[in-house]
Amino acid sequence: MSVPITVRDILARRDLHLRTVVDGGPTALDAAVTWVVSSDLADPTPFLDRGNLLLTTGRQLDPRTVDDTTGEQRYTDDADAYVAGLRQCGVSAVGFGIRVLHTGTPPALVDACRTHAMPLFEVPYHIPFIAVIRAAADLIDAAGHRRNAWALTATSAVSAAVLQTLPVDAVLAELARQTGCGAVLIDPRGKARAVHGLSTTDPIVVAARTEATNLLRRGRRTGATMTVPFPPPAPPGHRARSARGGPAGPETAHLTMQTVGPDTGPRSVLVLAGSSALDSAEQTVVTSAVALLWFAIGEGTGAGTRASLRRALWHLLMDGATDIVRAEAPSAGMKLPAEPVRAVAWSPGPHGATMRALQAACDAGRAIVFAAVDDTVLACTSGGKADVLRSFDPGRGAGVSEPVTYANLPRAVERARRAARRAVRGGVVVLDDPAAGILATLDTTPDLVDRAHGLLHRLEEQDRRSDSGLVDALTAWLRANGSYGAAARRLGLHRHTLSARVSRAGTLLERDLDDVDTRTDLWLALRLTGRA
């Protein structure tokens, strides 16, 4: 986290009665602590991560030696090498348990910690190490809650900025202020459309343009992070950040990039430049900003304002920002429904009638959040009966998930999408309705679809290499209930040709096609992959 707990935070716990022996210098106690580990190994570094705080009773510092062939505990009398290894590993501090094996902290360890600027403190005999570990866990948990609260406040501020006169600049400026990073928006031509928190002539802007252009050339909706030279100056009123709680290094800067725009068509790139990588709370704010910038760019290019805002709110909803969507949905003529909710998807195609029907339902007071994403209309509605959806667009099929919480809504949306592809014209497949059938339910389970592709992989590879038609032959044969004559007529093949292809398919699959379970598996696989 960019604002983690520190060694100083742990030492401040009065209930632990910890006593500082070596403070390590002016900033050492401000080093981040990611976790607390206890070990008496002579070399614990293979089991430690950067930011760990190490607790030890000093058994490894006993000058006695033990035959290594016995497999017993190894000892070291070289405290300097021991602490040097911990420093190189990134350990934040050492806590020494006194009166367990040593009456006090060994002088050699104290001297080594002073030499290597390693904070050292004593843990009293009556304080078990687990108490220090639990205290650190409590502090880490509290810090996480604070970061989540900050993310909510920051996202609200960024969301409010999109309603200003110049929404793109307003969103970028607020994002830079909230994160303490430089913010640059690179347009599809590789030009810096807007820059905040940095000078437009700063070298980091040039680096951002170069890396964003490379990202755009890949042609995929994606993001990236990297480290580049030329650190950006800290925005006014902000202190440069460090990934480990210390002062920012002078050599590099971290770039976090995210494409902004539709899956198809021109995209821009949002670039944040800072002295450390973004933590999960900051990533949440950036994700919200990406959706809002998409809306703001669409508004600036003449696209439908309300439609763009709906898409932005939908992406925020998929990212779990329900509080933001609840507050901003009325601006788009919508209302966020209470849990449990259902995900709804309509089959792809022209969606004017569906959108008008959904807006009419919202105008009538129904709580719905919806948007047209690419060529598909998606909606989140209350978890009650779904029959009313039949009237939204009688000419289009729809898939409706079972009732879920907002935490599970993204997966429910994917299941609704799959169900919509199976719905007949004007039909509604409701996944928790027994009438939907087993196949419709299986088809919405991503794990099963992946397994289905795996089962057919050899046949598909053979068809790609030699255009052998094995998948089509197997599909027609299974659809005809194993009748070679009927399947051959369907495909316009000679009966013996079809028989040879089916036999070849069975050989490649290493499955007995006369077995009813095998036939069932293959038919389900063909259905789940859209082959049948």
Short mmCIF file of C-alpha atoms in Angstrom, two decimals:
data_model
loop_
_atom_site.label_atom_id
_atom_site.label_comp_id
_atom_site.label_asym_id
_atom_site.label_seq_id
_atom_site.Cartn_x
_atom_site.Cartn_y
_atom_site.Cartn_z
CA MET A 1 0.00 0.00 0.00
CA SER A 2 1.21 3.51 -0.62
CA VAL A 3 0.36 4.48 2.98
CA PRO A 4 1.31 1.28 4.87
CA ILE A 5 1.91 0.80 8.54
CA THR A 6 5.44 1.59 9.68
CA VAL A 7 7.93 0.43 12.27
CA ARG A 8 7.08 3.58 14.23
CA ASP A 9 3.39 2.54 14.30
CA ILE A 10 4.25 -0.79 15.91
CA LEU A 11 6.63 0.76 18.43
CA ALA A 12 3.88 3.20 19.40
CA ARG A 13 1.68 0.37 20.71
CA ARG A 14 1.94 0.98 24.47
CA ASP A 15 0.44 -2.41 25.31
CA LEU A 16 3.48 -4.15 23.81
CA HIS A 17 6.07 -2.30 25.95
CA LEU A 18 8.64 -2.40 23.16
CA ARG A 19 11.96 -0.58 23.78
CA THR A 20 13.95 0.92 20.91
CA VAL A 21 17.65 0.05 21.03
CA VAL A 22 18.72 1.32 17.58
CA ASP A 23 16.51 3.76 15.67
CA GLY A 24 18.42 3.35 12.41
CA GLY A 25 18.52 7.00 11.50
CA PRO A 26 16.04 9.84 10.84
CA THR A 27 13.72 7.96 8.44
CA ALA A 28 14.33 4.28 9.26
CA LEU A 29 11.40 4.03 11.67
CA ASP A 30 9.11 5.25 8.87
CA ALA A 31 9.89 2.17 6.75
CA ALA A 32 6.82 0.22 5.69
CA VAL A 33 5.94 -3.03 7.45
CA THR A 34 4.13 -5.56 5.27
CA TRP A 35 4.09 -8.38 7.85
CA VAL A 36 5.79 -9.66 11.00
CA VAL A 37 7.77 -12.92 10.90
CA SER A 38 9.54 -14.78 13.71
CA SER A 39 12.61 -16.91 12.99
CA ASP A 40 15.80 -18.06 14.68
CA LEU A 41 17.37 -19.37 11.47
CA ALA A 42 20.97 -18.42 10.83
CA ASP A 43 19.85 -17.17 7.40
CA PRO A 44 16.10 -16.52 7.26
CA THR A 45 16.27 -14.37 4.11
CA PRO A 46 14.95 -17.06 1.70
CA PHE A 47 11.70 -16.96 3.66
CA LEU A 48 11.36 -13.18 4.00
CA ASP A 49 9.82 -10.52 1.77
CA ARG A 50 10.66 -6.85 1.48
CA GLY A 51 9.01 -4.90 4.25
CA ASN A 52 8.90 -7.79 6.73
CA LEU A 53 9.68 -7.13 10.39
CA LEU A 54 11.73 -9.96 11.91
CA LEU A 55 11.33 -11.20 15.49
CA THR A 56 14.02 -13.44 16.97
CA THR A 57 15.15 -14.83 20.33
CA GLY A 58 18.80 -14.88 19.16
CA ARG A 59 19.30 -18.64 19.10
CA GLN A 60 21.20 -18.28 15.82
CA LEU A 61 23.63 -15.84 17.47
CA ASP A 62 24.90 -18.40 19.99
CA PRO A 63 28.64 -18.84 19.30
CA ARG A 64 28.46 -22.62 19.70
CA THR A 65 28.78 -24.72 16.55
CA VAL A 66 26.88 -27.84 15.63
CA ASP A 67 27.84 -30.49 13.09
CA ASP A 68 25.90 -29.66 9.92
CA THR A 69 25.49 -33.37 9.13
CA THR A 70 23.11 -33.76 12.06
CA GLY A 71 20.52 -31.52 10.43
CA GLU A 72 20.19 -29.50 13.64
CA GLN A 73 19.91 -25.72 13.95
CA ARG A 74 22.86 -23.87 12.46
CA TYR A 75 24.40 -21.02 14.41
CA THR A 76 26.34 -17.94 13.42
CA ASP A 77 28.75 -15.79 15.36
CA ASP A 78 28.86 -13.18 12.58
CA ALA A 79 26.15 -10.70 13.57
CA ASP A 80 27.33 -8.19 10.98
CA ALA A 81 26.84 -10.60 8.08
CA TYR A 82 23.47 -11.62 9.55
CA VAL A 83 22.15 -8.04 9.67
CA ALA A 84 23.69 -7.18 6.29
CA GLY A 85 21.69 -10.04 4.76
CA LEU A 86 18.50 -8.77 6.38
CA ARG A 87 19.14 -5.25 5.10
CA GLN A 88 19.75 -6.51 1.57
CA CYS A 89 16.53 -8.55 1.74
CA GLY A 90 14.57 -5.41 2.65
CA VAL A 91 13.71 -6.24 6.26
CA SER A 92 12.27 -3.15 7.97
CA ALA A 93 13.37 -3.82 11.56
CA VAL A 94 14.46 -6.51 14.00
CA GLY A 95 12.68 -7.23 17.28
CA PHE A 96 14.73 -9.15 19.87
CA GLY A 97 13.02 -11.26 22.55
CA ILE A 98 15.03 -10.84 25.72
CA ARG A 99 15.41 -13.25 28.66
CA VAL A 100 14.57 -16.27 26.53
CA LEU A 101 18.14 -17.27 25.60
CA HIS A 102 19.91 -13.96 26.27
CA THR A 103 19.45 -11.70 29.28
CA GLY A 104 19.66 -8.69 26.99
CA THR A 105 20.26 -7.88 23.35
CA PRO A 106 23.74 -9.15 22.33
CA PRO A 107 26.17 -6.23 21.86
CA ALA A 108 27.32 -7.68 18.53
CA LEU A 109 23.76 -7.45 17.20
CA VAL A 110 23.40 -3.88 18.46
CA ASP A 111 26.65 -2.85 16.78
CA ALA A 112 25.66 -4.56 13.51
CA CYS A 113 22.27 -2.84 13.45
CA ARG A 114 23.95 0.54 14.01
CA THR A 115 26.40 -0.19 11.20
CA HIS A 116 23.65 -1.08 8.73
CA ALA A 117 21.05 1.48 9.94
CA MET A 118 18.67 -1.32 10.88
CA PRO A 119 16.05 -0.43 13.53
CA LEU A 120 16.33 -2.75 16.54
CA PHE A 121 13.96 -3.03 19.48
CA GLU A 122 13.54 -5.34 22.48
CA VAL A 123 10.44 -7.42 23.14
CA PRO A 124 9.95 -8.04 26.90
CA TYR A 125 9.84 -11.62 28.14
CA HIS A 126 6.17 -11.35 29.15
CA ILE A 127 5.09 -10.25 25.64
CA PRO A 128 4.78 -13.27 23.32
CA PHE A 129 5.77 -12.80 19.71
CA ILE A 130 2.22 -13.67 18.63
CA ALA A 131 1.03 -10.53 20.44
CA VAL A 132 3.32 -8.40 18.26
CA ILE A 133 2.13 -10.24 15.14
CA ARG A 134 -1.53 -9.74 16.09
CA ALA A 135 -0.95 -6.06 16.80
CA ALA A 136 0.64 -5.63 13.39
CA ALA A 137 -2.26 -7.49 11.76
CA ASP A 138 -4.72 -5.14 13.49
CA LEU A 139 -2.79 -2.11 12.29
CA ILE A 140 -2.61 -3.45 8.72
CA ASP A 141 -6.34 -4.18 8.75
CA ALA A 142 -7.12 -0.68 10.05
CA ALA A 143 -4.88 0.83 7.38
CA GLY A 144 -6.78 -1.15 4.76
CA HIS A 145 -10.09 0.22 5.99
CA ARG A 146 -8.69 3.74 5.88
CA ARG A 147 -7.50 3.22 2.31
CA ASN A 148 -10.90 1.90 1.27
CA ALA A 149 -12.57 4.94 2.85
CA TRP A 150 -10.11 7.19 1.04
CA ALA A 151 -10.84 5.42 -2.26
CA LEU A 152 -14.55 6.06 -1.84
CA THR A 153 -13.99 9.75 -1.06
CA ALA A 154 -11.50 10.17 -3.90
CA THR A 155 -13.76 8.42 -6.39
CA SER A 156 -16.64 10.67 -5.36
CA ALA A 157 -14.48 13.74 -5.96
CA VAL A 158 -13.35 12.50 -9.37
CA SER A 159 -16.94 11.63 -10.30
CA ALA A 160 -18.14 15.11 -9.36
CA ALA A 161 -15.45 16.62 -11.59
CA VAL A 162 -16.97 15.08 -14.71
CA LEU A 163 -19.98 17.39 -14.36
CA GLN A 164 -17.83 20.55 -14.71
CA THR A 165 -17.61 22.67 -17.86
CA LEU A 166 -14.39 21.05 -19.10
CA PRO A 167 -14.89 17.49 -17.86
CA VAL A 168 -11.70 15.91 -19.27
CA ASP A 169 -9.44 18.51 -17.67
CA ALA A 170 -11.48 18.53 -14.47
CA VAL A 171 -11.28 14.73 -14.05
CA LEU A 172 -7.53 14.67 -14.73
CA ALA A 173 -6.87 17.56 -12.35
CA GLU A 174 -8.85 15.91 -9.56
CA LEU A 175 -7.21 12.54 -10.20
CA ALA A 176 -3.76 14.14 -9.97
CA ARG A 177 -4.75 15.93 -6.75
CA GLN A 178 -6.17 12.81 -5.10
CA THR A 179 -3.31 10.44 -6.00
CA GLY A 180 -0.41 12.91 -5.83
CA CYS A 181 0.68 11.75 -9.30
CA GLY A 182 1.13 13.49 -12.61
CA ALA A 183 -1.81 12.72 -14.92
CA VAL A 184 -1.54 12.76 -18.72
CA LEU A 185 -4.19 11.85 -21.30
CA ILE A 186 -2.72 10.74 -24.62
CA ASP A 187 -5.13 10.89 -27.58
CA PRO A 188 -5.36 8.20 -30.32
CA ARG A 189 -2.75 10.09 -32.39
CA GLY A 190 -0.19 9.95 -29.58
CA LYS A 191 -0.55 13.62 -28.63
CA ALA A 192 -0.86 14.84 -25.03
CA ARG A 193 -4.44 16.08 -24.91
CA ALA A 194 -4.28 17.20 -21.28
CA VAL A 195 -1.56 17.29 -18.60
CA HIS A 196 -2.05 17.90 -14.87
CA GLY A 197 0.38 17.73 -11.97
CA LEU A 198 3.31 18.01 -14.40
CA SER A 199 4.79 20.65 -16.66
CA THR A 200 3.96 20.03 -20.31
CA THR A 201 7.71 20.25 -21.02
CA ASP A 202 8.67 17.73 -18.35
CA PRO A 203 10.62 14.75 -19.78
CA ILE A 204 8.16 12.37 -18.14
CA VAL A 205 5.44 13.65 -20.50
CA VAL A 206 7.62 12.65 -23.45
CA ALA A 207 8.15 9.23 -21.88
CA ALA A 208 4.40 8.91 -21.27
CA ARG A 209 3.65 9.70 -24.92
CA THR A 210 6.17 7.13 -26.12
CA GLU A 211 4.91 4.33 -23.90
CA ALA A 212 1.23 5.17 -24.51
CA THR A 213 1.80 5.12 -28.28
CA ASN A 214 3.37 1.67 -27.96
CA LEU A 215 0.34 0.53 -25.98
CA LEU A 216 -2.07 1.86 -28.60
CA ARG A 217 -0.21 0.04 -31.36
CA ARG A 218 -1.03 -3.28 -29.73
CA GLY A 219 -4.66 -2.71 -30.66
CA ARG A 220 -6.08 -4.21 -27.48
CA ARG A 221 -8.02 -2.74 -24.57
CA THR A 222 -5.48 -3.18 -21.83
CA GLY A 223 -3.28 -1.47 -19.28
CA ALA A 224 0.37 -1.61 -18.31
CA THR A 225 2.80 -0.51 -15.63
CA MET A 226 6.48 0.20 -16.01
CA THR A 227 9.43 2.07 -14.55
CA VAL A 228 11.09 4.79 -16.61
CA PRO A 229 13.82 7.41 -16.08
CA PHE A 230 13.10 11.05 -15.32
CA PRO A 231 11.05 11.23 -12.08
CA PRO A 232 8.11 13.61 -12.30
CA PRO A 233 8.18 16.49 -9.84
CA ALA A 234 5.67 16.18 -7.03
CA PRO A 235 2.49 18.19 -7.70
CA PRO A 236 2.12 21.35 -5.58
CA GLY A 237 1.32 20.47 -1.99
CA HIS A 238 2.27 16.80 -2.38
CA ARG A 239 5.30 14.92 -1.11
CA ALA A 240 6.95 12.49 -3.49
CA ARG A 241 5.95 8.97 -2.59
CA SER A 242 8.04 5.86 -2.19
CA ALA A 243 6.90 2.28 -2.57
CA ARG A 244 8.56 1.40 0.72
CA GLY A 245 7.77 4.44 2.77
CA GLY A 246 11.18 6.09 2.40
CA PRO A 247 12.20 9.04 0.24
CA ALA A 248 11.63 8.70 -3.46
CA GLY A 249 14.64 7.67 -5.47
CA PRO A 250 16.07 10.17 -7.97
CA GLU A 251 16.50 7.75 -10.87
CA THR A 252 13.10 6.42 -11.90
CA ALA A 253 9.38 7.05 -12.05
CA HIS A 254 6.48 4.60 -12.21
CA LEU A 255 4.01 4.87 -15.08
CA THR A 256 0.56 3.34 -14.78
CA MET A 257 -1.29 3.30 -18.11
CA GLN A 258 -4.88 2.40 -18.95
CA THR A 259 -6.62 2.64 -22.30
CA VAL A 260 -9.80 4.73 -22.45
CA GLY A 261 -12.52 4.00 -24.98
CA PRO A 262 -14.52 1.21 -26.61
CA ASP A 263 -13.22 -2.24 -27.46
CA THR A 264 -13.40 -1.28 -31.14
CA GLY A 265 -12.54 2.16 -32.45
CA PRO A 266 -10.05 4.85 -31.42
CA ARG A 267 -8.82 4.83 -27.84
CA SER A 268 -6.90 7.24 -25.66
CA VAL A 269 -4.48 6.34 -22.87
CA LEU A 270 -4.53 7.64 -19.30
CA VAL A 271 -1.04 7.77 -17.80
CA LEU A 272 -0.30 8.35 -14.11
CA ALA A 273 3.32 9.13 -13.21
CA GLY A 274 4.54 8.83 -9.64
CA SER A 275 7.49 7.73 -7.56
CA SER A 276 5.89 4.40 -6.63
CA ALA A 277 3.42 1.88 -8.03
CA LEU A 278 -0.26 2.43 -7.27
CA ASP A 279 -1.86 0.37 -4.53
CA SER A 280 -5.24 -1.35 -4.87
CA ALA A 281 -7.16 1.63 -3.47
CA GLU A 282 -5.56 3.97 -5.99
CA GLN A 283 -6.23 1.48 -8.77
CA THR A 284 -9.93 1.60 -7.83
CA VAL A 285 -9.93 5.39 -8.22
CA VAL A 286 -8.11 5.12 -11.57
CA THR A 287 -10.61 2.55 -12.85
CA SER A 288 -13.46 4.92 -12.03
CA ALA A 289 -11.61 7.79 -13.70
CA VAL A 290 -11.18 5.72 -16.88
CA ALA A 291 -14.93 5.17 -17.13
CA LEU A 292 -15.62 8.85 -16.46
CA LEU A 293 -13.05 9.97 -19.02
CA TRP A 294 -14.71 7.71 -21.57
CA PHE A 295 -17.95 9.56 -20.88
CA ALA A 296 -16.23 12.96 -20.94
CA ILE A 297 -14.45 12.26 -24.24
CA GLY A 298 -17.70 11.04 -25.78
CA GLU A 299 -19.46 14.19 -24.66
CA GLY A 300 -16.73 16.33 -26.15
CA THR A 301 -16.94 14.57 -29.51
CA GLY A 302 -20.70 14.92 -29.82
CA ALA A 303 -21.71 11.42 -28.75
CA GLY A 304 -24.94 11.00 -26.80
CA THR A 305 -24.27 12.47 -23.36
CA ARG A 306 -26.75 10.32 -21.47
CA ALA A 307 -25.66 7.14 -23.28
CA SER A 308 -22.00 7.89 -22.48
CA LEU A 309 -22.85 8.55 -18.85
CA ARG A 310 -24.75 5.26 -18.66
CA ARG A 311 -21.73 3.40 -20.01
CA ALA A 312 -19.46 5.13 -17.50
CA LEU A 313 -21.77 4.25 -14.64
CA TRP A 314 -22.04 0.66 -15.85
CA HIS A 315 -18.26 0.24 -15.82
CA LEU A 316 -18.15 1.75 -12.34
CA LEU A 317 -20.80 -0.74 -11.24
CA MET A 318 -18.76 -3.64 -12.66
CA ASP A 319 -15.77 -2.35 -10.67
CA GLY A 320 -17.77 -2.41 -7.43
CA ALA A 321 -18.25 1.35 -7.02
CA THR A 322 -21.89 0.97 -5.98
CA ASP A 323 -21.88 4.06 -3.76
CA ILE A 324 -20.77 6.23 -6.67
CA VAL A 325 -23.33 4.70 -9.02
CA ARG A 326 -26.07 5.17 -6.43
CA ALA A 327 -25.21 8.88 -6.16
CA GLU A 328 -24.73 9.57 -9.88
CA ALA A 329 -27.37 7.31 -11.48
CA PRO A 330 -30.16 9.93 -11.22
CA SER A 331 -28.08 12.16 -13.55
CA ALA A 332 -28.64 9.51 -16.23
CA GLY A 333 -32.32 9.00 -15.36
CA MET A 334 -31.68 5.75 -13.48
CA LYS A 335 -31.81 4.38 -9.94
CA LEU A 336 -29.63 1.70 -8.38
CA PRO A 337 -31.75 -1.26 -7.17
CA ALA A 338 -31.30 -2.78 -3.73
CA GLU A 339 -29.72 -6.21 -3.28
CA PRO A 340 -30.30 -8.89 -4.32
CA VAL A 341 -30.17 -7.98 -7.99
CA ARG A 342 -30.34 -9.75 -11.34
CA ALA A 343 -28.08 -9.21 -14.34
CA VAL A 344 -29.90 -9.00 -17.66
CA ALA A 345 -28.46 -9.19 -21.17
CA TRP A 346 -30.25 -8.97 -24.50
CA SER A 347 -29.08 -10.76 -27.63
CA PRO A 348 -26.75 -8.63 -29.80
CA GLY A 349 -28.15 -6.37 -32.49
CA PRO A 350 -29.98 -3.05 -32.87
CA HIS A 351 -31.06 -2.05 -29.39
CA GLY A 352 -33.10 1.13 -29.79
CA ALA A 353 -36.37 -0.48 -28.74
CA THR A 354 -34.78 -2.13 -25.69
CA MET A 355 -33.16 1.09 -24.53
CA ARG A 356 -36.41 3.05 -24.92
CA ALA A 357 -38.33 0.42 -22.95
CA LEU A 358 -35.73 0.43 -20.17
CA GLN A 359 -35.79 4.21 -19.94
CA ALA A 360 -39.58 4.16 -19.81
CA ALA A 361 -39.41 1.68 -16.93
CA CYS A 362 -36.95 3.98 -15.11
CA ASP A 363 -39.21 6.98 -15.73
CA ALA A 364 -42.06 4.97 -14.20
CA GLY A 365 -40.03 4.59 -11.00
CA ARG A 366 -38.42 1.20 -11.44
CA ALA A 367 -34.86 0.84 -10.06
CA ILE A 368 -32.68 -0.18 -13.00
CA VAL A 369 -29.13 0.61 -14.13
CA PHE A 370 -28.51 -0.18 -17.79
CA ALA A 371 -26.23 0.65 -20.70
CA ALA A 372 -25.45 -0.35 -24.26
CA VAL A 373 -21.99 -1.90 -24.21
CA ASP A 374 -20.79 -2.43 -27.78
CA ASP A 375 -23.81 -4.08 -29.47
CA THR A 376 -25.35 -5.59 -26.33
CA VAL A 377 -27.76 -4.03 -23.85
CA LEU A 378 -26.93 -4.92 -20.24
CA ALA A 379 -29.01 -4.13 -17.17
CA CYS A 380 -29.04 -4.58 -13.41
CA THR A 381 -32.51 -4.82 -11.94
CA SER A 382 -34.16 -5.98 -8.74
CA GLY A 383 -33.99 -9.63 -7.81
CA GLY A 384 -37.74 -10.27 -7.93
CA LYS A 385 -39.63 -11.99 -10.72
CA ALA A 386 -38.25 -11.36 -14.18
CA ASP A 387 -41.50 -11.73 -16.15
CA VAL A 388 -41.77 -7.99 -16.70
CA LEU A 389 -38.65 -8.16 -18.88
CA ARG A 390 -40.65 -9.87 -21.61
CA SER A 391 -42.36 -6.58 -22.38
CA PHE A 392 -39.11 -4.62 -22.79
CA ASP A 393 -38.33 -5.87 -26.31
CA PRO A 394 -40.57 -8.70 -27.52
CA GLY A 395 -38.49 -9.08 -30.67
CA ARG A 396 -35.23 -9.89 -28.91
CA GLY A 397 -34.11 -12.74 -26.69
CA ALA A 398 -32.82 -12.06 -23.19
CA GLY A 399 -30.86 -13.86 -20.50
CA VAL A 400 -31.46 -13.22 -16.81
CA SER A 401 -29.19 -14.33 -14.00
CA GLU A 402 -30.25 -15.69 -10.66
CA PRO A 403 -30.45 -13.13 -7.80
CA VAL A 404 -26.96 -12.14 -6.64
CA THR A 405 -25.16 -9.58 -4.50
CA TYR A 406 -23.28 -6.72 -6.13
CA ALA A 407 -20.00 -8.47 -5.34
CA ASN A 408 -21.06 -11.29 -7.67
CA LEU A 409 -22.68 -9.10 -10.33
CA PRO A 410 -19.83 -9.19 -12.91
CA ARG A 411 -19.96 -13.00 -13.10
CA ALA A 412 -23.75 -12.85 -13.22
CA VAL A 413 -23.52 -10.47 -16.19
CA GLU A 414 -21.36 -12.97 -18.07
CA ARG A 415 -23.83 -15.76 -17.35
CA ALA A 416 -26.70 -13.56 -18.54
CA ARG A 417 -24.80 -12.83 -21.76
CA ARG A 418 -24.41 -16.54 -22.44
CA ALA A 419 -28.05 -17.22 -21.66
CA ALA A 420 -29.11 -14.45 -24.06
CA ARG A 421 -27.27 -16.17 -26.89
CA ARG A 422 -29.38 -19.29 -26.25
CA ALA A 423 -32.69 -17.42 -25.98
CA VAL A 424 -35.04 -17.71 -28.94
CA ARG A 425 -36.45 -14.58 -30.53
CA GLY A 426 -38.61 -12.84 -27.94
CA GLY A 427 -37.81 -15.46 -25.30
CA VAL A 428 -36.35 -14.89 -21.85
CA VAL A 429 -34.05 -17.48 -20.27
CA VAL A 430 -34.14 -17.05 -16.48
CA LEU A 431 -31.35 -19.13 -14.99
CA ASP A 432 -33.05 -19.92 -11.68
CA ASP A 433 -36.27 -20.95 -13.45
CA PRO A 434 -36.52 -24.77 -13.72
CA ALA A 435 -38.11 -24.29 -17.15
CA ALA A 436 -34.82 -22.87 -18.43
CA GLY A 437 -33.44 -26.39 -18.65
CA ILE A 438 -30.11 -27.87 -17.68
CA LEU A 439 -28.30 -26.97 -20.89
CA ALA A 440 -29.04 -23.25 -20.54
CA THR A 441 -27.70 -23.32 -17.00
CA LEU A 442 -24.55 -25.26 -17.93
CA ASP A 443 -23.90 -22.89 -20.81
CA THR A 444 -23.52 -19.98 -18.40
CA THR A 445 -20.81 -21.62 -16.31
CA PRO A 446 -17.42 -20.37 -17.60
CA ASP A 447 -15.46 -23.27 -16.10
CA LEU A 448 -17.59 -25.80 -17.97
CA VAL A 449 -17.24 -23.88 -21.22
CA ASP A 450 -13.45 -23.93 -20.81
CA ARG A 451 -13.55 -27.68 -20.19
CA ALA A 452 -15.71 -28.12 -23.28
CA HIS A 453 -13.13 -26.33 -25.42
CA GLY A 454 -10.45 -28.53 -23.90
CA LEU A 455 -12.37 -31.70 -24.80
CA LEU A 456 -12.71 -30.65 -28.45
CA HIS A 457 -9.24 -29.15 -28.75
CA ARG A 458 -7.68 -32.04 -30.75
CA LEU A 459 -10.49 -32.10 -33.26
CA GLU A 460 -10.42 -28.33 -33.73
CA GLU A 461 -6.64 -28.39 -34.23
CA GLN A 462 -6.93 -31.16 -36.82
CA ASP A 463 -9.65 -29.23 -38.68
CA ARG A 464 -7.48 -26.10 -38.71
CA ARG A 465 -4.46 -27.99 -40.05
CA SER A 466 -6.17 -30.05 -42.78
CA ASP A 467 -9.76 -28.84 -43.15
CA SER A 468 -10.83 -32.38 -42.28
CA GLY A 469 -14.36 -31.49 -41.12
CA LEU A 470 -14.18 -33.73 -38.05
CA VAL A 471 -16.15 -31.40 -35.76
CA ASP A 472 -18.96 -30.97 -38.32
CA ALA A 473 -19.08 -34.72 -38.92
CA LEU A 474 -19.27 -35.52 -35.19
CA THR A 475 -21.92 -32.84 -34.64
CA ALA A 476 -24.16 -34.10 -37.43
CA TRP A 477 -23.74 -37.73 -36.33
CA LEU A 478 -24.65 -36.97 -32.70
CA ARG A 479 -27.57 -34.77 -33.77
CA ALA A 480 -28.87 -37.70 -35.86
CA ASN A 481 -28.67 -39.99 -32.79
CA GLY A 482 -25.82 -41.99 -34.29
CA SER A 483 -27.45 -42.55 -37.70
CA TYR A 484 -24.73 -42.41 -40.35
CA GLY A 485 -27.25 -42.23 -43.20
CA ALA A 486 -29.20 -39.27 -41.81
CA ALA A 487 -26.03 -37.40 -40.84
CA ALA A 488 -24.42 -38.02 -44.23
CA ARG A 489 -27.49 -36.65 -46.03
CA ARG A 490 -27.44 -33.55 -43.80
CA LEU A 491 -23.81 -32.86 -44.74
CA GLY A 492 -24.05 -33.98 -48.35
CA LEU A 493 -21.40 -36.66 -47.85
CA HIS A 494 -21.17 -40.34 -48.73
CA ARG A 495 -22.09 -42.55 -45.78
CA HIS A 496 -18.65 -44.20 -45.75
CA THR A 497 -16.90 -40.81 -45.79
CA LEU A 498 -18.90 -39.69 -42.77
CA SER A 499 -18.22 -42.98 -40.98
CA ALA A 500 -14.47 -42.58 -41.56
CA ARG A 501 -14.52 -39.04 -40.17
CA VAL A 502 -16.47 -40.04 -37.07
CA SER A 503 -14.08 -42.96 -36.50
CA ARG A 504 -11.12 -40.61 -36.91
CA ALA A 505 -12.67 -38.22 -34.37
CA GLY A 506 -13.04 -41.02 -31.83
CA THR A 507 -9.40 -42.02 -32.34
CA LEU A 508 -8.13 -38.47 -31.81
CA LEU A 509 -10.29 -38.02 -28.72
CA GLU A 510 -9.26 -41.45 -27.36
CA ARG A 511 -12.89 -42.00 -26.40
CA ASP A 512 -15.34 -44.84 -27.14
CA LEU A 513 -18.10 -43.24 -29.23
CA ASP A 514 -20.40 -46.21 -28.57
CA ASP A 515 -20.49 -45.27 -24.88
CA VAL A 516 -23.54 -43.21 -23.90
CA ASP A 517 -21.57 -41.13 -21.38
CA THR A 518 -19.00 -40.25 -24.05
CA ARG A 519 -21.74 -39.22 -26.48
CA THR A 520 -23.36 -37.09 -23.78
CA ASP A 521 -20.07 -35.38 -22.91
CA LEU A 522 -19.34 -34.62 -26.55
CA TRP A 523 -22.83 -33.31 -27.27
CA LEU A 524 -22.67 -31.01 -24.25
CA ALA A 525 -19.22 -29.83 -25.32
CA LEU A 526 -20.50 -29.04 -28.81
CA ARG A 527 -23.46 -27.15 -27.38
CA LEU A 528 -21.39 -25.21 -24.83
CA THR A 529 -18.92 -24.12 -27.52
CA GLY A 530 -21.67 -23.07 -29.92
CA ARG A 531 -21.00 -25.88 -32.40
CA ALA A 532 -24.45 -27.44 -32.05
#
